[in-house]
Every structure is written in structure tokens, then in C-alpha cells.
C-alpha atoms as a printed R data frame, in Angstrom:
    type eleno elety resid chain resno        x        y        z
1   ATOM     1    CA   UNK     A     1 -139.852 -142.906 -151.690
2   ATOM     2    CA   UNK     A     2 -142.361 -145.478 -150.460
3   ATOM     3    CA   UNK     A     3 -142.090 -147.215 -147.129
4   ATOM     4    CA   UNK     A     4 -140.654 -150.687 -146.691
5   ATOM     5    CA   UNK     A     5 -142.112 -153.234 -144.291
6   ATOM     6    CA   UNK     A     6 -140.047 -156.133 -142.990
7   ATOM     7    CA   UNK     A     7 -142.259 -159.079 -142.021
8   ATOM     8    CA   UNK     A     8 -140.932 -162.080 -140.124
9   ATOM     9    CA   UNK     A     9 -142.278 -165.417 -141.381
10  ATOM    10    CA   UNK     A    10 -141.978 -169.003 -140.156
11  ATOM    11    CA   UNK     A    11 -145.038 -170.748 -141.570
12  ATOM    12    CA   UNK     A    12 -146.932 -170.884 -138.284
13  ATOM    13    CA   UNK     A    13 -150.518 -169.723 -137.831
14  ATOM    14    CA   UNK     A    14 -149.355 -166.830 -135.646
15  ATOM    15    CA   UNK     A    15 -146.817 -165.758 -138.240
16  ATOM    16    CA   UNK     A    16 -149.443 -165.785 -140.959
17  ATOM    17    CA   UNK     A    17 -151.764 -163.612 -138.860
18  ATOM    18    CA   UNK     A    18 -148.998 -161.007 -138.723
19  ATOM    19    CA   UNK     A    19 -148.230 -161.505 -142.407
20  ATOM    20    CA   UNK     A    20 -151.833 -160.813 -143.394
21  ATOM    21    CA   UNK     A    21 -151.887 -157.717 -141.157
22  ATOM    22    CA   UNK     A    22 -148.638 -156.414 -142.626
23  ATOM    23    CA   UNK     A    23 -149.729 -157.033 -146.210
24  ATOM    24    CA   UNK     A    24 -153.055 -155.266 -145.649
25  ATOM    25    CA   UNK     A    25 -151.240 -152.270 -144.218
26  ATOM    26    CA   UNK     A    26 -148.703 -152.287 -147.066
27  ATOM    27    CA   UNK     A    27 -151.539 -152.316 -149.600
28  ATOM    28    CA   UNK     A    28 -153.182 -149.314 -147.930
29  ATOM    29    CA   UNK     A    29 -149.930 -147.340 -147.750
30  ATOM    30    CA   UNK     A    30 -148.359 -148.465 -151.034
31  ATOM    31    CA   UNK     A    31 -145.399 -149.893 -149.145
32  ATOM    32    CA   UNK     A    32 -142.929 -152.472 -150.402
33  ATOM    33    CA   UNK     A    33 -142.642 -155.717 -148.421
34  ATOM    34    CA   UNK     A    34 -139.642 -157.859 -147.553
35  ATOM    35    CA   UNK     A    35 -140.259 -161.247 -145.971
36  ATOM    36    CA   UNK     A    36 -137.570 -162.537 -143.639
37  ATOM    37    CA   UNK     A    37 -137.069 -166.104 -142.485
38  ATOM    38    CA   UNK     A    38 -134.240 -166.894 -140.080
39  ATOM    39    CA   UNK     A    39 -133.223 -170.480 -139.462
40  ATOM    40    CA   UNK     A    40 -131.887 -170.433 -135.913
41  ATOM    41    CA   UNK     A    41 -128.397 -171.936 -135.928
42  ATOM    42    CA   UNK     A    42 -128.166 -172.157 -132.127
43  ATOM    43    CA   UNK     A    43 -128.720 -175.906 -132.125
44  ATOM    44    CA   UNK     A    44 -127.228 -176.751 -135.493
45  ATOM    45    CA   UNK     A    45 -123.945 -178.450 -136.200
46  ATOM    46    CA   UNK     A    46 -121.330 -176.075 -137.573
47  ATOM    47    CA   UNK     A    47 -120.467 -178.476 -140.356
48  ATOM    48    CA   UNK     A    48 -120.851 -177.133 -143.878
49  ATOM    49    CA   UNK     A    49 -123.310 -179.899 -144.769
50  ATOM    50    CA   UNK     A    50 -125.695 -179.103 -141.910
51  ATOM    51    CA   UNK     A    51 -125.568 -175.352 -142.507
52  ATOM    52    CA   UNK     A    52 -126.145 -175.846 -146.219
53  ATOM    53    CA   UNK     A    53 -129.179 -178.005 -145.499
54  ATOM    54    CA   UNK     A    54 -130.507 -175.382 -143.060
55  ATOM    55    CA   UNK     A    55 -130.077 -172.671 -145.681
56  ATOM    56    CA   UNK     A    56 -131.959 -174.745 -148.237
57  ATOM    57    CA   UNK     A    57 -134.785 -175.359 -145.769
58  ATOM    58    CA   UNK     A    58 -134.921 -171.648 -144.957
59  ATOM    59    CA   UNK     A    59 -135.191 -170.762 -148.647
60  ATOM    60    CA   UNK     A    60 -137.975 -173.303 -149.121
61  ATOM    61    CA   UNK     A    61 -139.858 -171.819 -146.177
62  ATOM    62    CA   UNK     A    62 -139.446 -168.338 -147.620
63  ATOM    63    CA   UNK     A    63 -140.671 -169.439 -151.036
64  ATOM    64    CA   UNK     A    64 -143.741 -171.040 -149.489
65  ATOM    65    CA   UNK     A    65 -144.581 -167.907 -147.487
66  ATOM    66    CA   UNK     A    66 -144.052 -165.704 -150.527
67  ATOM    67    CA   UNK     A    67 -146.535 -167.821 -152.452
68  ATOM    68    CA   UNK     A    68 -148.924 -167.627 -149.494
69  ATOM    69    CA   UNK     A    69 -148.608 -163.823 -149.488
70  ATOM    70    CA   UNK     A    70 -149.562 -163.717 -153.146
71  ATOM    71    CA   UNK     A    71 -152.476 -166.073 -152.478
72  ATOM    72    CA   UNK     A    72 -153.862 -163.440 -150.103
73  ATOM    73    CA   UNK     A    73 -154.139 -161.096 -153.065
74  ATOM    74    CA   UNK     A    74 -151.148 -158.870 -152.333
75  ATOM    75    CA   UNK     A    75 -150.117 -157.211 -155.592
76  ATOM    76    CA   UNK     A    76 -147.430 -154.861 -154.323
77  ATOM    77    CA   UNK     A    77 -143.671 -155.166 -154.428
78  ATOM    78    CA   UNK     A    78 -142.444 -158.142 -152.451
79  ATOM    79    CA   UNK     A    79 -138.970 -159.541 -151.871
80  ATOM    80    CA   UNK     A    80 -137.535 -162.065 -149.471
81  ATOM    81    CA   UNK     A    81 -134.467 -162.960 -147.454
82  ATOM    82    CA   UNK     A    82 -133.674 -166.420 -146.076
83  ATOM    83    CA   UNK     A    83 -130.711 -166.748 -143.733
84  ATOM    84    CA   UNK     A    84 -129.165 -169.065 -141.167
85  ATOM    85    CA   UNK     A    85 -128.054 -167.299 -138.020
86  ATOM    86    CA   UNK     A    86 -129.075 -165.819 -134.682
87  ATOM    87    CA   UNK     A    87 -132.680 -164.620 -135.078
88  ATOM    88    CA   UNK     A    88 -132.416 -161.457 -132.984
89  ATOM    89    CA   UNK     A    89 -129.132 -160.374 -134.556
90  ATOM    90    CA   UNK     A    90 -130.413 -161.002 -138.073
91  ATOM    91    CA   UNK     A    91 -133.662 -159.149 -137.413
92  ATOM    92    CA   UNK     A    92 -131.810 -156.215 -135.888
93  ATOM    93    CA   UNK     A    93 -129.527 -155.901 -138.904
94  ATOM    94    CA   UNK     A    94 -132.397 -156.192 -141.383
95  ATOM    95    CA   UNK     A    95 -134.419 -153.576 -139.476
96  ATOM    96    CA   UNK     A    96 -131.804 -150.938 -140.311
97  ATOM    97    CA   UNK     A    97 -133.310 -150.727 -143.781
98  ATOM    98    CA   UNK     A    98 -137.014 -150.925 -142.874
99  ATOM    99    CA   UNK     A    99 -139.698 -148.444 -141.857
100 ATOM   100    CA   UNK     A   100 -141.660 -151.035 -139.871
101 ATOM   101    CA   UNK     A   101 -140.877 -154.517 -138.570
102 ATOM   102    CA   UNK     A   102 -143.907 -156.820 -138.288
103 ATOM   103    CA   UNK     A   103 -143.824 -159.927 -136.103
104 ATOM   104    CA   UNK     A   104 -146.330 -162.548 -135.072
105 ATOM   105    CA   UNK     A   105 -146.903 -163.380 -131.429
106 ATOM   106    CA   UNK     A   106 -146.983 -166.657 -129.573
107 ATOM   107    CA   UNK     A   107 -145.255 -168.312 -126.680
108 ATOM   108    CA   UNK     A   108 -143.020 -170.565 -128.697
109 ATOM   109    CA   UNK     A   109 -142.751 -172.566 -131.877
110 ATOM   110    CA   UNK     A   110 -141.574 -175.908 -133.138
111 ATOM   111    CA   UNK     A   111 -140.136 -174.158 -136.172
112 ATOM   112    CA   UNK     A   112 -136.389 -173.549 -136.126
113 ATOM   113    CA   UNK     A   113 -136.879 -170.185 -137.789
114 ATOM   114    CA   UNK     A   114 -139.265 -168.774 -135.230
115 ATOM   115    CA   UNK     A   115 -138.367 -165.544 -133.450
116 ATOM   116    CA   UNK     A   116 -141.675 -164.812 -131.826
117 ATOM   117    CA   UNK     A   117 -143.065 -165.003 -128.299
118 ATOM   118    CA   UNK     A   118 -140.462 -163.635 -125.887
119 ATOM   119    CA   UNK     A   119 -138.140 -163.107 -128.847
120 ATOM   120    CA   UNK     A   120 -140.581 -160.539 -130.176
121 ATOM   121    CA   UNK     A   121 -139.903 -158.528 -127.034
122 ATOM   122    CA   UNK     A   122 -136.168 -158.743 -127.667
123 ATOM   123    CA   UNK     A   123 -136.650 -157.801 -131.310
124 ATOM   124    CA   UNK     A   124 -138.692 -154.765 -130.266
125 ATOM   125    CA   UNK     A   125 -135.884 -153.732 -127.931
126 ATOM   126    CA   UNK     A   126 -133.107 -153.999 -130.496
127 ATOM   127    CA   UNK     A   127 -134.768 -153.014 -133.780
128 ATOM   128    CA   UNK     A   128 -133.818 -149.776 -135.513
129 ATOM   129    CA   UNK     A   129 -137.390 -149.033 -136.662
130 ATOM   130    CA   UNK     A   130 -140.875 -149.196 -135.141
131 ATOM   131    CA   UNK     A   131 -141.995 -152.752 -134.380
132 ATOM   132    CA   UNK     A   132 -145.515 -154.143 -134.714
133 ATOM   133    CA   UNK     A   133 -146.321 -157.331 -132.809
134 ATOM   134    CA   UNK     A   134 -149.602 -158.764 -134.055
135 ATOM   135    CA   UNK     A   135 -151.692 -161.330 -132.163
136 ATOM   136    CA   UNK     A   136 -154.757 -163.127 -133.431
137 ATOM   137    CA   UNK     A   137 -157.545 -160.714 -132.549
138 ATOM   138    CA   UNK     A   138 -161.007 -159.451 -133.358
139 ATOM   139    CA   UNK     A   139 -161.028 -156.106 -135.204
140 ATOM   140    CA   UNK     A   140 -161.627 -153.221 -132.812
141 ATOM   141    CA   UNK     A   141 -162.069 -149.468 -132.923
142 ATOM   142    CA   UNK     A   142 -159.681 -146.702 -131.978
143 ATOM   143    CA   UNK     A   143 -155.941 -146.185 -131.615
144 ATOM   144    CA   UNK     A   144 -154.752 -146.170 -128.008
145 ATOM   145    CA   UNK     A   145 -151.514 -144.458 -127.016
146 ATOM   146    CA   UNK     A   146 -149.749 -144.284 -123.682
147 ATOM   147    CA   UNK     A   147 -148.961 -140.796 -122.352
148 ATOM   148    CA   UNK     A   148 -146.482 -140.042 -119.568
149 ATOM   149    CA   UNK     A   149 -144.879 -136.745 -120.544
150 ATOM   150    CA   UNK     A   150 -141.599 -138.260 -121.754
151 ATOM   151    CA   UNK     A   151 -139.941 -137.733 -125.137
152 ATOM   152    CA   UNK     A   152 -140.611 -141.391 -125.936
153 ATOM   153    CA   UNK     A   153 -144.295 -140.821 -125.218
154 ATOM   154    CA   UNK     A   154 -144.328 -137.739 -127.438
155 ATOM   155    CA   UNK     A   155 -142.992 -139.768 -130.365
156 ATOM   156    CA   UNK     A   156 -145.597 -142.446 -129.715
157 ATOM   157    CA   UNK     A   157 -148.375 -139.841 -129.703
158 ATOM   158    CA   UNK     A   158 -147.240 -138.400 -133.031
159 ATOM   159    CA   UNK     A   159 -147.136 -141.891 -134.553
160 ATOM   160    CA   UNK     A   160 -150.514 -142.860 -133.089
161 ATOM   161    CA   UNK     A   161 -152.181 -139.632 -134.252
162 ATOM   162    CA   UNK     A   162 -151.114 -140.248 -137.839
163 ATOM   163    CA   UNK     A   163 -152.327 -143.843 -137.594
164 ATOM   164    CA   UNK     A   164 -155.693 -142.768 -136.200
165 ATOM   165    CA   UNK     A   165 -156.105 -140.081 -138.843
166 ATOM   166    CA   UNK     A   166 -155.341 -142.459 -141.706
167 ATOM   167    CA   UNK     A   167 -157.713 -145.072 -140.272
168 ATOM   168    CA   UNK     A   168 -160.490 -142.561 -139.577
169 ATOM   169    CA   UNK     A   169 -160.445 -143.795 -135.977
170 ATOM   170    CA   UNK     A   170 -160.474 -141.944 -132.658
171 ATOM   171    CA   UNK     A   171 -157.165 -141.368 -130.858
172 ATOM   172    CA   UNK     A   172 -157.422 -142.479 -127.236
173 ATOM   173    CA   UNK     A   173 -154.684 -140.897 -125.108
174 ATOM   174    CA   UNK     A   174 -154.296 -142.741 -121.804
175 ATOM   175    CA   UNK     A   175 -152.429 -141.399 -118.791
176 ATOM   176    CA   UNK     A   176 -152.205 -143.819 -115.871
177 ATOM   177    CA   UNK     A   177 -151.065 -142.696 -112.444
178 ATOM   178    CA   UNK     A   178 -150.673 -144.115 -108.970
179 ATOM   179    CA   UNK     A   179 -149.912 -142.111 -105.822
180 ATOM   180    CA   UNK     A   180 -146.379 -142.818 -104.545
181 ATOM   181    CA   UNK     A   181 -147.582 -144.812 -101.559
182 ATOM   182    CA   UNK     A   182 -147.702 -148.472 -100.649
183 ATOM   183    CA   UNK     A   183 -150.893 -150.177 -101.929
184 ATOM   184    CA   UNK     A   184 -153.292 -150.736  -99.068
185 ATOM   185    CA   UNK     A   185 -152.523 -147.392  -97.478
186 ATOM   186    CA   UNK     A   186 -154.925 -145.426  -99.635
187 ATOM   187    CA   UNK     A   187 -156.499 -143.949  -96.538
188 ATOM   188    CA   UNK     A   188 -153.318 -141.924  -96.107
189 ATOM   189    CA   UNK     A   189 -153.799 -140.145  -99.436
190 ATOM   190    CA   UNK     A   190 -154.564 -136.487  -98.937
191 ATOM   191    CA   UNK     A   191 -156.990 -134.641 -101.170
192 ATOM   192    CA   UNK     A   192 -154.147 -132.318 -102.140
193 ATOM   193    CA   UNK     A   193 -151.995 -135.246 -103.283
194 ATOM   194    CA   UNK     A   194 -154.757 -136.722 -105.431
195 ATOM   195    CA   UNK     A   195 -155.587 -133.368 -106.988
196 ATOM   196    CA   UNK     A   196 -151.925 -132.629 -107.741
197 ATOM   197    CA   UNK     A   197 -151.564 -136.007 -109.459
198 ATOM   198    CA   UNK     A   198 -154.661 -135.397 -111.551
199 ATOM   199    CA   UNK     A   199 -153.473 -131.924 -112.476
200 ATOM   200    CA   UNK     A   200 -150.112 -133.318 -113.575
201 ATOM   201    CA   UNK     A   201 -151.886 -135.958 -115.658
202 ATOM   202    CA   UNK     A   202 -154.143 -133.411 -117.341
203 ATOM   203    CA   UNK     A   203 -151.142 -131.203 -118.111
204 ATOM   204    CA   UNK     A   204 -149.172 -134.110 -119.575
205 ATOM   205    CA   UNK     A   205 -152.039 -135.080 -121.878
206 ATOM   206    CA   UNK     A   206 -152.651 -131.464 -122.896
207 ATOM   207    CA   UNK     A   207 -148.985 -131.029 -123.815
208 ATOM   208    CA   UNK     A   208 -148.906 -134.426 -125.521
209 ATOM   209    CA   UNK     A   209 -151.818 -133.745 -127.854
210 ATOM   210    CA   UNK     A   210 -151.073 -130.053 -128.413
211 ATOM   211    CA   UNK     A   211 -151.175 -129.173 -132.091
212 ATOM   212    CA   UNK     A   212 -152.900 -132.375 -133.196
213 ATOM   213    CA   UNK     A   213 -156.263 -130.679 -133.764
214 ATOM   214    CA   UNK     A   214 -154.659 -128.246 -136.204
215 ATOM   215    CA   UNK     A   215 -152.715 -130.955 -138.000
216 ATOM   216    CA   UNK     A   216 -155.604 -133.414 -138.133
217 ATOM   217    CA   UNK     A   217 -158.818 -131.340 -138.099
218 ATOM   218    CA   UNK     A   218 -161.092 -134.373 -138.383
219 ATOM   219    CA   UNK     A   219 -159.313 -136.416 -135.710
220 ATOM   220    CA   UNK     A   220 -161.363 -137.252 -132.630
221 ATOM   221    CA   UNK     A   221 -159.157 -137.154 -129.533
222 ATOM   222    CA   UNK     A   222 -160.310 -138.825 -126.344
223 ATOM   223    CA   UNK     A   223 -158.442 -138.196 -123.094
224 ATOM   224    CA   UNK     A   224 -158.490 -140.846 -120.376
225 ATOM   225    CA   UNK     A   225 -156.869 -140.363 -116.967
226 ATOM   226    CA   UNK     A   226 -156.830 -143.629 -115.069
227 ATOM   227    CA   UNK     A   227 -155.798 -144.353 -111.502
228 ATOM   228    CA   UNK     A   228 -154.113 -147.672 -112.233
229 ATOM   229    CA   UNK     A   229 -150.697 -149.180 -113.023
230 ATOM   230    CA   UNK     A   230 -149.755 -148.128 -116.598
231 ATOM   231    CA   UNK     A   231 -149.662 -151.610 -118.147
232 ATOM   232    CA   UNK     A   232 -153.036 -152.577 -116.706
233 ATOM   233    CA   UNK     A   233 -154.567 -149.280 -117.825
234 ATOM   234    CA   UNK     A   234 -153.274 -149.562 -121.392
235 ATOM   235    CA   UNK     A   235 -154.228 -153.217 -121.753
236 ATOM   236    CA   UNK     A   236 -157.762 -152.512 -120.548
237 ATOM   237    CA   UNK     A   237 -158.135 -149.451 -122.787
238 ATOM   238    CA   UNK     A   238 -156.886 -151.404 -125.817
239 ATOM   239    CA   UNK     A   239 -158.988 -154.504 -125.226
240 ATOM   240    CA   UNK     A   240 -161.383 -153.483 -127.999
241 ATOM   241    CA   UNK     A   241 -159.039 -151.205 -129.956
242 ATOM   242    CA   UNK     A   242 -157.526 -151.788 -133.375
243 ATOM   243    CA   UNK     A   243 -154.062 -150.646 -132.343
244 ATOM   244    CA   UNK     A   244 -152.018 -149.783 -129.248
245 ATOM   245    CA   UNK     A   245 -148.929 -147.581 -129.576
246 ATOM   246    CA   UNK     A   246 -146.247 -147.265 -126.902
247 ATOM   247    CA   UNK     A   247 -142.864 -145.571 -126.913
248 ATOM   248    CA   UNK     A   248 -139.469 -147.107 -126.248
249 ATOM   249    CA   UNK     A   249 -136.869 -145.121 -124.340
250 ATOM   250    CA   UNK     A   250 -133.919 -146.908 -125.995
251 ATOM   251    CA   UNK     A   251 -131.350 -144.404 -127.221
252 ATOM   252    CA   UNK     A   252 -128.519 -146.533 -128.547
253 ATOM   253    CA   UNK     A   253 -125.825 -148.810 -127.185
254 ATOM   254    CA   UNK     A   254 -126.695 -151.012 -124.237
255 ATOM   255    CA   UNK     A   255 -129.656 -148.805 -123.319
256 ATOM   256    CA   UNK     A   256 -131.412 -149.985 -126.473
257 ATOM   257    CA   UNK     A   257 -131.696 -153.401 -124.880
258 ATOM   258    CA   UNK     A   258 -133.841 -151.908 -122.119
259 ATOM   259    CA   UNK     A   259 -137.274 -151.869 -123.686
260 ATOM   260    CA   UNK     A   260 -138.974 -150.451 -120.606
261 ATOM   261    CA   UNK     A   261 -141.409 -152.074 -118.222
262 ATOM   262    CA   UNK     A   262 -144.534 -150.633 -119.869
263 ATOM   263    CA   UNK     A   263 -143.572 -151.641 -123.423
264 ATOM   264    CA   UNK     A   264 -142.503 -155.048 -122.164
265 ATOM   265    CA   UNK     A   265 -145.729 -155.478 -120.203
266 ATOM   266    CA   UNK     A   266 -148.085 -154.687 -123.071
267 ATOM   267    CA   UNK     A   267 -146.113 -156.950 -125.427
268 ATOM   268    CA   UNK     A   268 -146.628 -159.780 -122.966
269 ATOM   269    CA   UNK     A   269 -150.378 -159.093 -122.772
270 ATOM   270    CA   UNK     A   270 -151.041 -158.081 -126.416
271 ATOM   271    CA   UNK     A   271 -154.704 -157.034 -126.188
272 ATOM   272    CA   UNK     A   272 -154.514 -156.039 -129.876
273 ATOM   273    CA   UNK     A   273 -151.733 -155.281 -132.379
274 ATOM   274    CA   UNK     A   274 -149.044 -153.254 -130.583
275 ATOM   275    CA   UNK     A   275 -146.552 -150.908 -132.220
276 ATOM   276    CA   UNK     A   276 -143.451 -149.895 -130.284
277 ATOM   277    CA   UNK     A   277 -142.028 -146.664 -131.658
278 ATOM   278    CA   UNK     A   278 -138.317 -145.917 -131.749
279 ATOM   279    CA   UNK     A   279 -136.214 -142.888 -130.899
């Protein structure tokens, strides 16, 4: 069974950047595409007439974006859903039946159907599938993945390795560490402390990438150990990359709303397209 990509649309330039990215990926992977437009009902009257008009406007927006998708040359399977409701709730429900959710990125929109900017962070926290947030960017090289030894990181590495292999790009595994001391007191760091931190980092990366060489014989794996806060390290490493992959620790229930400081931080910076993997 082929994959299905759910792509949020609202007619904005940022949305169309993500749409083009998602369609290109779907073409490469033979995936089906579903476009989703949500007319936010938060500020709408609850009268039947207003809601009916909002639904009609949502359907018109969806039709226009479907035609735009075809104008880009996409020849694969494409469907669409236009709804009136709470954007995050509607996206979460729709993501139950998708293999990847693709969203544009900007700080806000005049369109009632927009669920981007900070809402993209919320969507990434609540979605039931991996989420790609795509900014306007120059094509780069390499797939960067954050490594920290956690189960979430292990899932991100597996996802990133497959991405890098399919793209014929190097996998750049980044482990960022900071000694557990107050900044400015670096002179108190002992050589033993620094060496133990580096050893732990090297072990975490070694465990994280174990088995990848056998599974992907042609995959180039680069290991980077950086003495820096994780978000800063990943953003810098991905500045000229084609993709950054990070893991989410959400495991269901209320904990799914806690995206994690690293995932949240890179989604705010967006040095390149970012995919947040799910449990």
C-alpha cells in the first residue's frame, strides 16, 4: 500500500512552498496526496448561515489549491477535504490516516484557514504521524538528525537514515552537549569532566548509528559532536542542509502535547525543512 501525505493549504505563499515540497516528495515516493483546508470557526458566528458561507469559502479555497497542485505538474492521486472547525483539532484527526503531515511555516496569516506559524508547532505536538514543516529555503545538501541517546532520537535516526539513503545524501548525526555547570564558570570544568562528556557523546552516536552501514551500504555517515546547546547546534548544522529530523517524546494522552524544547526550538528557527518523527 502506498503512502498518503496530508498537506495543509490556505492559499498563502508559505502554504504553496510546502505544497510544492510535499508534491515533489509524493511524486518521488509514489504517494497519494490529500489537501486539507480548515476554515477556523473561532471568530465565526454560530448561525447556520455564517457557517454555511464559511464552508463554501473553504471548498472554494480547496478547489483553487487543487488546481494549483495540478498546475505544478503533479500527476499522482490527489483528494481534498474542506472543513469548518478548530484547525488543530481537525488536523489532529486527519493525521490519524496519514503517513506524513506537511505544513507551511510563517508567523501568521490573514487567511481564516491558516494553521501555520505557532500553530505548526501545536500540530507537530498533537499529530499522529510524522510532521514536516517547510519554510521557504535554498536547496541544501545532507540530512541532519539530532542524537541524544533517547528512544525518540533512535526513531529519528532511523527515519533520517532512510531519507538520506533515498536522496543519495550524507547523514549528519549531531550530538550536542554542555557540561552541567553555570555558563561563565567554564574555568571550573575539569579535564575528566570534559572527557567523560565526550565519551558519552561518542557512545550515544555509535549506538544510534549502529547497523546503518549494513542496511545502507552506500550511505555516508558523518558524526558531529558539538559543545553547544542542542537547538543552536542543530540549527547551525542544518543551515545548508536539505532536511533536519528531530524526534518527539510524546507518548499519548496529555504528554503528546509536550513537543519537547529541542523540537520546539528548531521549529521556531526552521533553518530548512524539519520533520518531527512520532512514537
